mmCIF file of C-alpha atoms in Angstrom:
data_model
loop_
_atom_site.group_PDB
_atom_site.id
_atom_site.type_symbol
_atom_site.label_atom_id
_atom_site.label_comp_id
_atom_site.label_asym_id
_atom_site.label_seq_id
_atom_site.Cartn_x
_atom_site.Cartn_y
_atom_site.Cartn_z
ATOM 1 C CA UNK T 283 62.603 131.710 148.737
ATOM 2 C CA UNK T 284 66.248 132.574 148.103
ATOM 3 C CA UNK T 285 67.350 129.604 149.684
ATOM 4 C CA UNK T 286 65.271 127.759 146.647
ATOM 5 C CA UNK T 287 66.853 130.128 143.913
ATOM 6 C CA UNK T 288 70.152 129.166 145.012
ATOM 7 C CA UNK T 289 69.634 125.430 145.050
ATOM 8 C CA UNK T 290 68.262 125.392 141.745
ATOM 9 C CA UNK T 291 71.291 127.443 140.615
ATOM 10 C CA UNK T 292 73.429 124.812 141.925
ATOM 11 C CA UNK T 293 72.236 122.086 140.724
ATOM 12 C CA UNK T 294 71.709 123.390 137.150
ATOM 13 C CA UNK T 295 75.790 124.380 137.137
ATOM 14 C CA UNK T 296 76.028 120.533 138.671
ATOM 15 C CA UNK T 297 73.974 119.167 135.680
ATOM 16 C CA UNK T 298 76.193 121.451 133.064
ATOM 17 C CA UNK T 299 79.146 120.399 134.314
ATOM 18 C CA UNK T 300 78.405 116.254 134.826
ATOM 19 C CA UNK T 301 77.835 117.111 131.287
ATOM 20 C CA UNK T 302 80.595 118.517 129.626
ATOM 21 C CA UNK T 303 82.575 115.463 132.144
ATOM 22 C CA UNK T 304 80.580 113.201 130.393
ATOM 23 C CA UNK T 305 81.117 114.306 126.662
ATOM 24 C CA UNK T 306 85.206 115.120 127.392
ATOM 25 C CA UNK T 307 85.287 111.323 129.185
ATOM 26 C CA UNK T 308 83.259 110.259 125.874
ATOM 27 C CA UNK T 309 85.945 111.805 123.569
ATOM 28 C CA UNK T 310 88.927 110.395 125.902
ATOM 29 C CA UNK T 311 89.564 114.291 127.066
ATOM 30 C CA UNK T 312 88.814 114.334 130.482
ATOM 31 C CA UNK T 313 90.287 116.626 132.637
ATOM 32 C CA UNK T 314 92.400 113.701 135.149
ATOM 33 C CA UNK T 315 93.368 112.125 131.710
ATOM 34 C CA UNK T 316 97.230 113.143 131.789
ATOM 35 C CA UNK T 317 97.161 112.571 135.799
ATOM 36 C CA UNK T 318 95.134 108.780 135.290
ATOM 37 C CA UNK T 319 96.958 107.478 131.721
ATOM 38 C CA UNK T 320 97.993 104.745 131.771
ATOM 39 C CA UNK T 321 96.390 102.800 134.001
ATOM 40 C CA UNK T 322 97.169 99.185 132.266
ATOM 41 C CA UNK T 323 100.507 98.045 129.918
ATOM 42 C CA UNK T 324 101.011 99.600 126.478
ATOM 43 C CA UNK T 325 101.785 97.656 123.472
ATOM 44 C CA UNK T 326 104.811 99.179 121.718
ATOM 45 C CA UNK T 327 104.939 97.587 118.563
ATOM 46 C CA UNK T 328 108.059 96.765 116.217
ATOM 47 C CA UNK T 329 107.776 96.645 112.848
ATOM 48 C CA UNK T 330 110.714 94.091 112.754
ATOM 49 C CA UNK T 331 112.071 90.820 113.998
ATOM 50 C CA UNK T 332 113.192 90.659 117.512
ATOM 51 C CA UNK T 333 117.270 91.157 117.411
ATOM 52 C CA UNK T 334 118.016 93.919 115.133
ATOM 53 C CA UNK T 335 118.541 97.445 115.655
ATOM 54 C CA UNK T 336 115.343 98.398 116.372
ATOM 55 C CA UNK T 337 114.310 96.080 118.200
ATOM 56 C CA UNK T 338 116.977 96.525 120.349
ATOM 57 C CA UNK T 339 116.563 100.288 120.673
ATOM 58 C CA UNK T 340 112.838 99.744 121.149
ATOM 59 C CA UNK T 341 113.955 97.585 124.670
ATOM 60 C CA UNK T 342 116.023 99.939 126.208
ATOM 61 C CA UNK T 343 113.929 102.748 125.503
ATOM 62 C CA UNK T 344 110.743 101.050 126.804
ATOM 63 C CA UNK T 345 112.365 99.622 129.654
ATOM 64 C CA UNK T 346 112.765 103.413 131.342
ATOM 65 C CA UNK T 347 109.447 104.419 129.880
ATOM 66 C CA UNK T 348 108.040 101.889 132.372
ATOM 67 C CA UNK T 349 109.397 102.905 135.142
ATOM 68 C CA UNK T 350 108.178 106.598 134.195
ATOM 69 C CA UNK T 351 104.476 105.747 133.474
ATOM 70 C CA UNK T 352 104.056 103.274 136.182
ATOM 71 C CA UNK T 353 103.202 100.235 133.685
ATOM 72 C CA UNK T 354 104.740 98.156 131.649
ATOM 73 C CA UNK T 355 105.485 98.593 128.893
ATOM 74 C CA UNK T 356 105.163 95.463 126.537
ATOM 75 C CA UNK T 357 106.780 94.918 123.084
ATOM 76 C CA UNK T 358 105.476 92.818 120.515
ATOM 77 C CA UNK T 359 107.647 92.266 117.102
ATOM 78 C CA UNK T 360 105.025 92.402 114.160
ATOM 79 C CA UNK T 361 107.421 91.673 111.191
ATOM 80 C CA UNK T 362 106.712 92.200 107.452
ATOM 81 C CA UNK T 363 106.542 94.059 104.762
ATOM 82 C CA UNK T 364 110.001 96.054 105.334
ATOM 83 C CA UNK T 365 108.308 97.036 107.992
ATOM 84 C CA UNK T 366 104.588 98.221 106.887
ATOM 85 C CA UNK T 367 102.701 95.414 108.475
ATOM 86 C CA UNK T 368 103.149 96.178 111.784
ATOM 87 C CA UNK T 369 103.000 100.366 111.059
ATOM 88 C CA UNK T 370 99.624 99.301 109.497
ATOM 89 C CA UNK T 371 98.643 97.598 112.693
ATOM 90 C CA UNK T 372 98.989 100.596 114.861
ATOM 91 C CA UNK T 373 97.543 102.982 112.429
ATOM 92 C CA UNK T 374 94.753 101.040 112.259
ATOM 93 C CA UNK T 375 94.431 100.710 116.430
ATOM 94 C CA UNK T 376 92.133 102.569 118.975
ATOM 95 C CA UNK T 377 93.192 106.002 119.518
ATOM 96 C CA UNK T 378 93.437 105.243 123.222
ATOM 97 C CA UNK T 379 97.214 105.298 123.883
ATOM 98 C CA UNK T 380 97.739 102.034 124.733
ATOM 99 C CA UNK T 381 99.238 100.958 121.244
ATOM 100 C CA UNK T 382 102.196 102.600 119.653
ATOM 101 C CA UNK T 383 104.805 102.415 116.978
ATOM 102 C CA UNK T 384 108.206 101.932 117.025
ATOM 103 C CA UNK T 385 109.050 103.915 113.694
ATOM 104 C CA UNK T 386 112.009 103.843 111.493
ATOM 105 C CA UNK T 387 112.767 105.748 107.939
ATOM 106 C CA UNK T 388 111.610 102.443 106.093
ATOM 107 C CA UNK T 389 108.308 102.616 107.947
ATOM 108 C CA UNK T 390 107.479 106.324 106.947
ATOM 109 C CA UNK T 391 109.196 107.572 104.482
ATOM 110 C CA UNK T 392 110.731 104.497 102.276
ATOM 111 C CA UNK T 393 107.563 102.030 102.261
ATOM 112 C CA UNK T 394 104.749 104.689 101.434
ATOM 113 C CA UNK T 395 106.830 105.984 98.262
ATOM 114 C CA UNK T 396 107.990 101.909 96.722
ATOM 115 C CA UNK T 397 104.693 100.006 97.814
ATOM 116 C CA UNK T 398 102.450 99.873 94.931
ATOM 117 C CA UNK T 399 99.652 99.213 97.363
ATOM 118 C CA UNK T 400 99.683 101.536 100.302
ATOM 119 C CA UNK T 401 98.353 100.311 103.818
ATOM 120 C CA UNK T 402 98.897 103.787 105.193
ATOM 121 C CA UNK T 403 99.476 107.701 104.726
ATOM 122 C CA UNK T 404 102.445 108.213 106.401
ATOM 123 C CA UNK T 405 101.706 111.838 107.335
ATOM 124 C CA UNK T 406 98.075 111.209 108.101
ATOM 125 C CA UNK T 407 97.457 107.701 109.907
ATOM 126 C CA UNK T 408 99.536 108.745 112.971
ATOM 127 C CA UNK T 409 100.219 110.845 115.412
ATOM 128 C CA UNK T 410 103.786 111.712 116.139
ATOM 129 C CA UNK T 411 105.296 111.159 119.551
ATOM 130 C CA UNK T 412 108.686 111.755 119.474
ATOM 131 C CA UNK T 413 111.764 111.123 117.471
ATOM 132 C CA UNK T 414 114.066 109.266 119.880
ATOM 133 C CA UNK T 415 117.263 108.511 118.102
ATOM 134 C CA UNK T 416 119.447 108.794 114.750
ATOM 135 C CA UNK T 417 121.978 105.988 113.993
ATOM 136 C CA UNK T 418 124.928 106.617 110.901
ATOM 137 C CA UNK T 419 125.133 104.129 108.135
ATOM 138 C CA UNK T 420 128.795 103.558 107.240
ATOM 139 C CA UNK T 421 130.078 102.761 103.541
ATOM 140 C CA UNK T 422 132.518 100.021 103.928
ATOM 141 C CA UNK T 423 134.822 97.875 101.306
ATOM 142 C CA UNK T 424 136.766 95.197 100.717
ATOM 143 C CA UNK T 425 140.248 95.533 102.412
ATOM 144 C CA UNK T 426 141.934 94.196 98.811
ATOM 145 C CA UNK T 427 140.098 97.563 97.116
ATOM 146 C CA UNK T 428 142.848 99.819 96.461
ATOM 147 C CA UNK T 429 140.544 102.466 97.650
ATOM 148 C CA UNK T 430 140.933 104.074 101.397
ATOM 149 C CA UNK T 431 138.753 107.474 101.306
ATOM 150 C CA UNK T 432 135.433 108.966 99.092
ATOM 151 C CA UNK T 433 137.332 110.920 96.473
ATOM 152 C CA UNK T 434 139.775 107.471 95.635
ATOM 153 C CA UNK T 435 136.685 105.422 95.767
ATOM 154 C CA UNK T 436 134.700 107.911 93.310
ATOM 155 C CA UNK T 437 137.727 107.949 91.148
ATOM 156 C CA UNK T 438 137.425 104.179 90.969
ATOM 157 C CA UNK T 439 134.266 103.958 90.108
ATOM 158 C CA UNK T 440 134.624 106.903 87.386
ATOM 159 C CA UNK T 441 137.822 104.526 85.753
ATOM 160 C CA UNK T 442 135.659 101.725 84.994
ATOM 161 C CA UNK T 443 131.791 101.877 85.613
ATOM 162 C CA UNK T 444 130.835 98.838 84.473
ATOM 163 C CA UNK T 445 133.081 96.238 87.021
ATOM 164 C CA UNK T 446 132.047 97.344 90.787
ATOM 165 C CA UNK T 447 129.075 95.456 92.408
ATOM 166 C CA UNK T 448 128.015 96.829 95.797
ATOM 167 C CA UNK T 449 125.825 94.659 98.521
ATOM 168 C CA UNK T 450 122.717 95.884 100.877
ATOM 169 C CA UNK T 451 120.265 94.208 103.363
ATOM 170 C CA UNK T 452 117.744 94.294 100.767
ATOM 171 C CA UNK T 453 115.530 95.503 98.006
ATOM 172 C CA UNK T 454 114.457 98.866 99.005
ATOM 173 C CA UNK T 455 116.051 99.260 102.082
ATOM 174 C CA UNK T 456 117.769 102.542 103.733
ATOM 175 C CA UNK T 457 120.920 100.896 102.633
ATOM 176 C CA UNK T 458 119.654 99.947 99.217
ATOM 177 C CA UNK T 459 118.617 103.879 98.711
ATOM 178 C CA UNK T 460 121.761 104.954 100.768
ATOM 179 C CA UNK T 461 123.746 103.395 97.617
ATOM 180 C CA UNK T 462 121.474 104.678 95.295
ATOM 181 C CA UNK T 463 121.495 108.459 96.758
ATOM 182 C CA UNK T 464 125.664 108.190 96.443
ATOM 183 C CA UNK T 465 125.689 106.862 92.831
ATOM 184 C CA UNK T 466 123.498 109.848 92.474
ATOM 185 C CA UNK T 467 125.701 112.299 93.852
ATOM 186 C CA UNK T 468 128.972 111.603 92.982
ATOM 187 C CA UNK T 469 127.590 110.683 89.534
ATOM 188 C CA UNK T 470 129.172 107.104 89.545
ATOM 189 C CA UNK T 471 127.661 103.454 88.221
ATOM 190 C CA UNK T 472 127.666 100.697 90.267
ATOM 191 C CA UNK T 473 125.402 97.513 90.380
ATOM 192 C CA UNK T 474 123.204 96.677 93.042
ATOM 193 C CA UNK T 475 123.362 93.121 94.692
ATOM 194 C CA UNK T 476 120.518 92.511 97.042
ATOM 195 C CA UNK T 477 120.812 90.553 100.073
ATOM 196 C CA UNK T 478 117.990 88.917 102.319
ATOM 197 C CA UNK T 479 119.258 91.325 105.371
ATOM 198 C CA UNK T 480 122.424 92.403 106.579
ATOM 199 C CA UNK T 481 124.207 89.524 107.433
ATOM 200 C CA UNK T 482 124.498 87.241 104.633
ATOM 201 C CA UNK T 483 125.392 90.648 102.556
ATOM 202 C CA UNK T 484 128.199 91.327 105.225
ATOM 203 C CA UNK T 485 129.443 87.886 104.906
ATOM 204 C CA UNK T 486 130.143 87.882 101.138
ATOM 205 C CA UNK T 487 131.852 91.679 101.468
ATOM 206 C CA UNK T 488 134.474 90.229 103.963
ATOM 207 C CA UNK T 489 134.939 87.143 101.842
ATOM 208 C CA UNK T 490 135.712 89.605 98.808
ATOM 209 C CA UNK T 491 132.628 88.529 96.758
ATOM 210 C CA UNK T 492 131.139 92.068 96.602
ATOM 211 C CA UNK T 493 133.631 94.445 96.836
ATOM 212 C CA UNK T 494 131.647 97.649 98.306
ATOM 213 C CA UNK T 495 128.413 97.952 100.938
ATOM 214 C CA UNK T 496 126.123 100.557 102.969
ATOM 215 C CA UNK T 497 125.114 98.631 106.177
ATOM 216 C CA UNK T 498 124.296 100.289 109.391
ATOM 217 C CA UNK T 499 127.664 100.865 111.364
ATOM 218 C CA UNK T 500 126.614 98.991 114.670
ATOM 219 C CA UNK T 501 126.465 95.446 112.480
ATOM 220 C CA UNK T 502 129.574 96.598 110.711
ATOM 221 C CA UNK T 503 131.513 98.198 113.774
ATOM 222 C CA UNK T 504 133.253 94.580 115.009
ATOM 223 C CA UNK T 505 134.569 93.968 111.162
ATOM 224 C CA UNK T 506 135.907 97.313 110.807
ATOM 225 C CA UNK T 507 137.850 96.955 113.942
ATOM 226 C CA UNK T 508 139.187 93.879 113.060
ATOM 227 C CA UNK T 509 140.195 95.226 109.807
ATOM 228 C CA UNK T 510 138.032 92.383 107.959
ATOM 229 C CA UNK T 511 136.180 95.203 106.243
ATOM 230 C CA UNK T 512 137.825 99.049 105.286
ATOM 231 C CA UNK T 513 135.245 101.958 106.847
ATOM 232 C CA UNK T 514 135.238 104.550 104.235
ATOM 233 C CA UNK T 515 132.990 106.648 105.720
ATOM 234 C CA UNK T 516 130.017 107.528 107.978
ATOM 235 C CA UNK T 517 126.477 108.470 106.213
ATOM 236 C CA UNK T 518 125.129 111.258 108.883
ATOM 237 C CA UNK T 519 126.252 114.723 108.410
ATOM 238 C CA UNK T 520 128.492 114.449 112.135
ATOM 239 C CA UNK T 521 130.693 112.121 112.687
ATOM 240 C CA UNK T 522 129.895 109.356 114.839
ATOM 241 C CA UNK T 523 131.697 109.207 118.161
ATOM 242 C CA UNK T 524 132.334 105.673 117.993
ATOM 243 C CA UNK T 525 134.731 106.335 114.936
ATOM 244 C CA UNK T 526 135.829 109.984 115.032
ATOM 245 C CA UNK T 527 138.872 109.585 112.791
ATOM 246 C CA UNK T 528 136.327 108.086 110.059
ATOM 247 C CA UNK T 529 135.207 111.360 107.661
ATOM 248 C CA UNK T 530 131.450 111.881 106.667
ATOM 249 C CA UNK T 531 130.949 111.953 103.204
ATOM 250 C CA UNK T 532 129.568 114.463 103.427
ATOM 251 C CA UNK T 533 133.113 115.929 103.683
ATOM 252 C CA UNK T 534 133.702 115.158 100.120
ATOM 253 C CA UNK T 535 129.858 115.139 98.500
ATOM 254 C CA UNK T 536 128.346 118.205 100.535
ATOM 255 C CA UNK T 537 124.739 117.687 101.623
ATOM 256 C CA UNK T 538 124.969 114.241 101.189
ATOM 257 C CA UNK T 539 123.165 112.193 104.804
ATOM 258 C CA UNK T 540 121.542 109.169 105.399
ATOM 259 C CA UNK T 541 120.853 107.562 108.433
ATOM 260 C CA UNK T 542 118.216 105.260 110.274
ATOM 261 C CA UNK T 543 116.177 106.549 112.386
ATOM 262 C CA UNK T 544 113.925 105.610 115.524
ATOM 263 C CA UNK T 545 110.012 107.150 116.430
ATOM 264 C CA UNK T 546 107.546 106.870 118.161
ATOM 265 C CA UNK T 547 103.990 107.221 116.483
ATOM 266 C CA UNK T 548 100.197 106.408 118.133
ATOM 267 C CA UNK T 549 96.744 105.523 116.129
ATOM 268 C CA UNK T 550 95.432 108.849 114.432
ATOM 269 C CA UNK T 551 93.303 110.905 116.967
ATOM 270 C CA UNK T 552 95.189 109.742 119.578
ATOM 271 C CA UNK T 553 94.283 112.570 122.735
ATOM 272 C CA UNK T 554 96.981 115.288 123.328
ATOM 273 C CA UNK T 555 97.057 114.596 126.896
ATOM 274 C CA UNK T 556 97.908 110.730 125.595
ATOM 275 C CA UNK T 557 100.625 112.059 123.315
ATOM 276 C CA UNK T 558 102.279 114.560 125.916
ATOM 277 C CA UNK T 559 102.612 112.194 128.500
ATOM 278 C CA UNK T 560 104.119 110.040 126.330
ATOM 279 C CA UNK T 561 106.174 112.176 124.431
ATOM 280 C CA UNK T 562 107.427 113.361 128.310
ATOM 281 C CA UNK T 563 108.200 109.902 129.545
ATOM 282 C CA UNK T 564 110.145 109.109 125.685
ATOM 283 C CA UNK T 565 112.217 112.292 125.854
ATOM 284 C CA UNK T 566 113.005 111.531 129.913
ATOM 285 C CA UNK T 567 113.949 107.778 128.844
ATOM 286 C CA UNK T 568 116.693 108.552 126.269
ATOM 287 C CA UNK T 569 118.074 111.721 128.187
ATOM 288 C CA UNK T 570 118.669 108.987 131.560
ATOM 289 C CA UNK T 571 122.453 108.607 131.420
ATOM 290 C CA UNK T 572 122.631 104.811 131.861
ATOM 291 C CA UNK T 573 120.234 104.658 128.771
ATOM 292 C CA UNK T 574 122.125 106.928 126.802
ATOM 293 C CA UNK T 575 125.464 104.547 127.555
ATOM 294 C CA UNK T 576 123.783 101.684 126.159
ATOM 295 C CA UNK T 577 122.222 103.788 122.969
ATOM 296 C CA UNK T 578 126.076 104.391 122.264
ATOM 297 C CA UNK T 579 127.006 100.757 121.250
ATOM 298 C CA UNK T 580 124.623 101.829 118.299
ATOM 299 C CA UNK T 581 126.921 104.864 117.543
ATOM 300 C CA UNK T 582 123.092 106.313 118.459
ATOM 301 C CA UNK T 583 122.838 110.053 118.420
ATOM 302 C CA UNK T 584 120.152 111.218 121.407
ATOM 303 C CA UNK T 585 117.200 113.156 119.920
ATOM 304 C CA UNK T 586 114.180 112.558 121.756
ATOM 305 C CA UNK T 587 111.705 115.839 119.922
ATOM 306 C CA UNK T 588 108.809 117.495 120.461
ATOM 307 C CA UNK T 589 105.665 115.577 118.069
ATOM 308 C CA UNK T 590 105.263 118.646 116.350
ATOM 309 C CA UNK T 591 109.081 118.127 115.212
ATOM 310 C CA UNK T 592 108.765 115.142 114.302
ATOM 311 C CA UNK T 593 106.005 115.595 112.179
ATOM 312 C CA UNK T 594 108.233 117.995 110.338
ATOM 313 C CA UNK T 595 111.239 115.441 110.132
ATOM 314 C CA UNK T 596 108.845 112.886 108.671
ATOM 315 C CA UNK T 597 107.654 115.495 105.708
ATOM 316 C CA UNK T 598 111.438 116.104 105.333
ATOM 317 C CA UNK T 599 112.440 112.442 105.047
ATOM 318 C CA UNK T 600 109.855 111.543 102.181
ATOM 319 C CA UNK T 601 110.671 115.178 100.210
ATOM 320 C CA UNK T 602 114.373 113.522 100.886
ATOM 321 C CA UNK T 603 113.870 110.283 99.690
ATOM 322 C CA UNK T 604 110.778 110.617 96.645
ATOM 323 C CA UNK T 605 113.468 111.657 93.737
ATOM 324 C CA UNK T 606 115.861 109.032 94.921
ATOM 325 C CA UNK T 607 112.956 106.015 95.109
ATOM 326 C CA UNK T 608 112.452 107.348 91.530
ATOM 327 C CA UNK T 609 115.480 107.720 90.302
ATOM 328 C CA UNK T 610 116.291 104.092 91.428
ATOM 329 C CA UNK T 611 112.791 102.809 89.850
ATOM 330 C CA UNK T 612 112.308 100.638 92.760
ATOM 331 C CA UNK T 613 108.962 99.527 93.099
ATOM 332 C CA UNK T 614 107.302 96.701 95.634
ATOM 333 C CA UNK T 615 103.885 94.819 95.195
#
């Protein structure tokens, strides 16, 4: 009669637990989760055209992250928008961990505070991986500009505020706003010329059309060293490696940084175990030294954070950038 007891026992704990298996596997929480994901190629999508700076960053990174997670790991450029057509794609994807963002400052901070329409809450629609890497803007000028650092160029600007132009990759950019934030800090005037992306704008600076531009300083690196363009100075509060004699300006307008910056972000709801993982294999990719060699062409500073700090730096960026975007009255249907 024990014997019976005991068997019943059992297989009532055998029922609860097949249970609770079944309702974690159900919600995408089961127990082997961490040890079993992935088990088929993720989808790391780029908000951009292939080519550019993100893109580019996006390869390298997700190259290592395959050989970490033991699939491939597959990117697919989904351009538009400035970036919010492809962001809108993955916050709008199954919470399964096999679709993520490649994330920039444009995607979550710039395009939810100048889109009249919104596809997306930045701070709601995602779940944070990890913030991989920050890369300096640079202001640059004209070599025939008489000036060489901030405080001449300031000075300039301050003699006569109605004659300086200055270019950027486009309407609402990080460059756009990185212009807009200095004009607002050093209290200067200057008019904005708007470019259809970096290099056409870059083309007129060094043929002396528009004497000033923000641009990001891996495009502009080869025409600084060839002394087609004059680097003023670096946007990020350090200065970058690949130019240590250029200041910040930061140096001469304190608390002034700018910079663009790489994520990665998963559907809402995604499962921690999903995220960790993830966020593991991201933070082991850019700390592998031949990856972090070919991140410094990009004058690329190594982050690679925990989600909950990038969470925080995504709150920070939009507090950072929402008087700026108003100040500037940029707006985009």
């Amino acid at each position: 009669m024990g014997e019976v007891i005991v068997n019943k026992a059992t297989r009532r704990q055998a029922l609860l637990i097949s249970g609770a298996l079944l309702a974690s596997t159900a919600l995408g929480l089961g127990p082997s989760t961490a040890q079993t994901f992935p088990t088929r190629p993720i989808t790391m999508v780029v908000p951009f055209a292939a080519g550019g700076s993100t893109d580019v960053v996006a390869r390298i990174i997700a190259q290592k992250m395959s050989e970490g997670l033991g699939q491939q790991v597959i990117i697919e450029n989904v351009a538009g928008a400035g970036g919010s057509t492809g962001a809108a794609r993955v916050a709008k994807a199954e919470p399964d961990g096999y679709t993520i963002l490649m994330g920039t400052v444009a995607t979550h901070a710039l395009n939810p505070l100048m889109l009249k329409r919104k596809p997306y809450d930045a701070m709601t629609d995602f779940t944070p991986v990890s913030l991989l890497v920050l890369v300096p803007n640079v202001l640059v000028v004209h070599p025939s500009l008489p000036a060489k650092t901030v405080p001449e160029l300031i000075a300039l600007l301050k003699a006569d505020p109605s004659k300086h132009n200055y270019a950027s990759s486009g309407v609402g950019t990080p460059l756009h706003l990185s212009g807009e934030l200095f004009k607002s800090m050093a209290k200067v005037s200057m008019q904005h010329i708007a470019y259809r992306g970096s290099g056409p704008a870059l083309n007129d600076v060094v043929a002396g059309q528009v004497p000033i531009m923000f641009d990001n300083l891996p495009s502009a690196s080869e025409f600084i060293r060839a002394g087609t363009l004059r680097g003023i100075a670096v946007t990020t509060k350090e200065r970058a490696p690949s130019f240590p004699d250029m200041p910040t300006i930061a140096e001469s307008l304190p608390g002034y940084e700018t910079y663009t910056w790489n994520a990665l972000f998963a559907p809402p709801k995604t499962p921690k175990e999903m995220v960790d993982r993830l966020n593991a294999e991201a933070r082991e990719a850019v700390a592998d030294p031949a990856v972090q060699e070919r991140l410094k062409t990009f004058s690329a500073t190594v982050v690679g954070s925990t989600p909950e700090a990038l969470a925080e730096h995504v709150k920070t960026e939009i507090a950072k950038w929402t008087p700026v975007v108003k100040e500037a009255g940029v707006q985009i249907d």
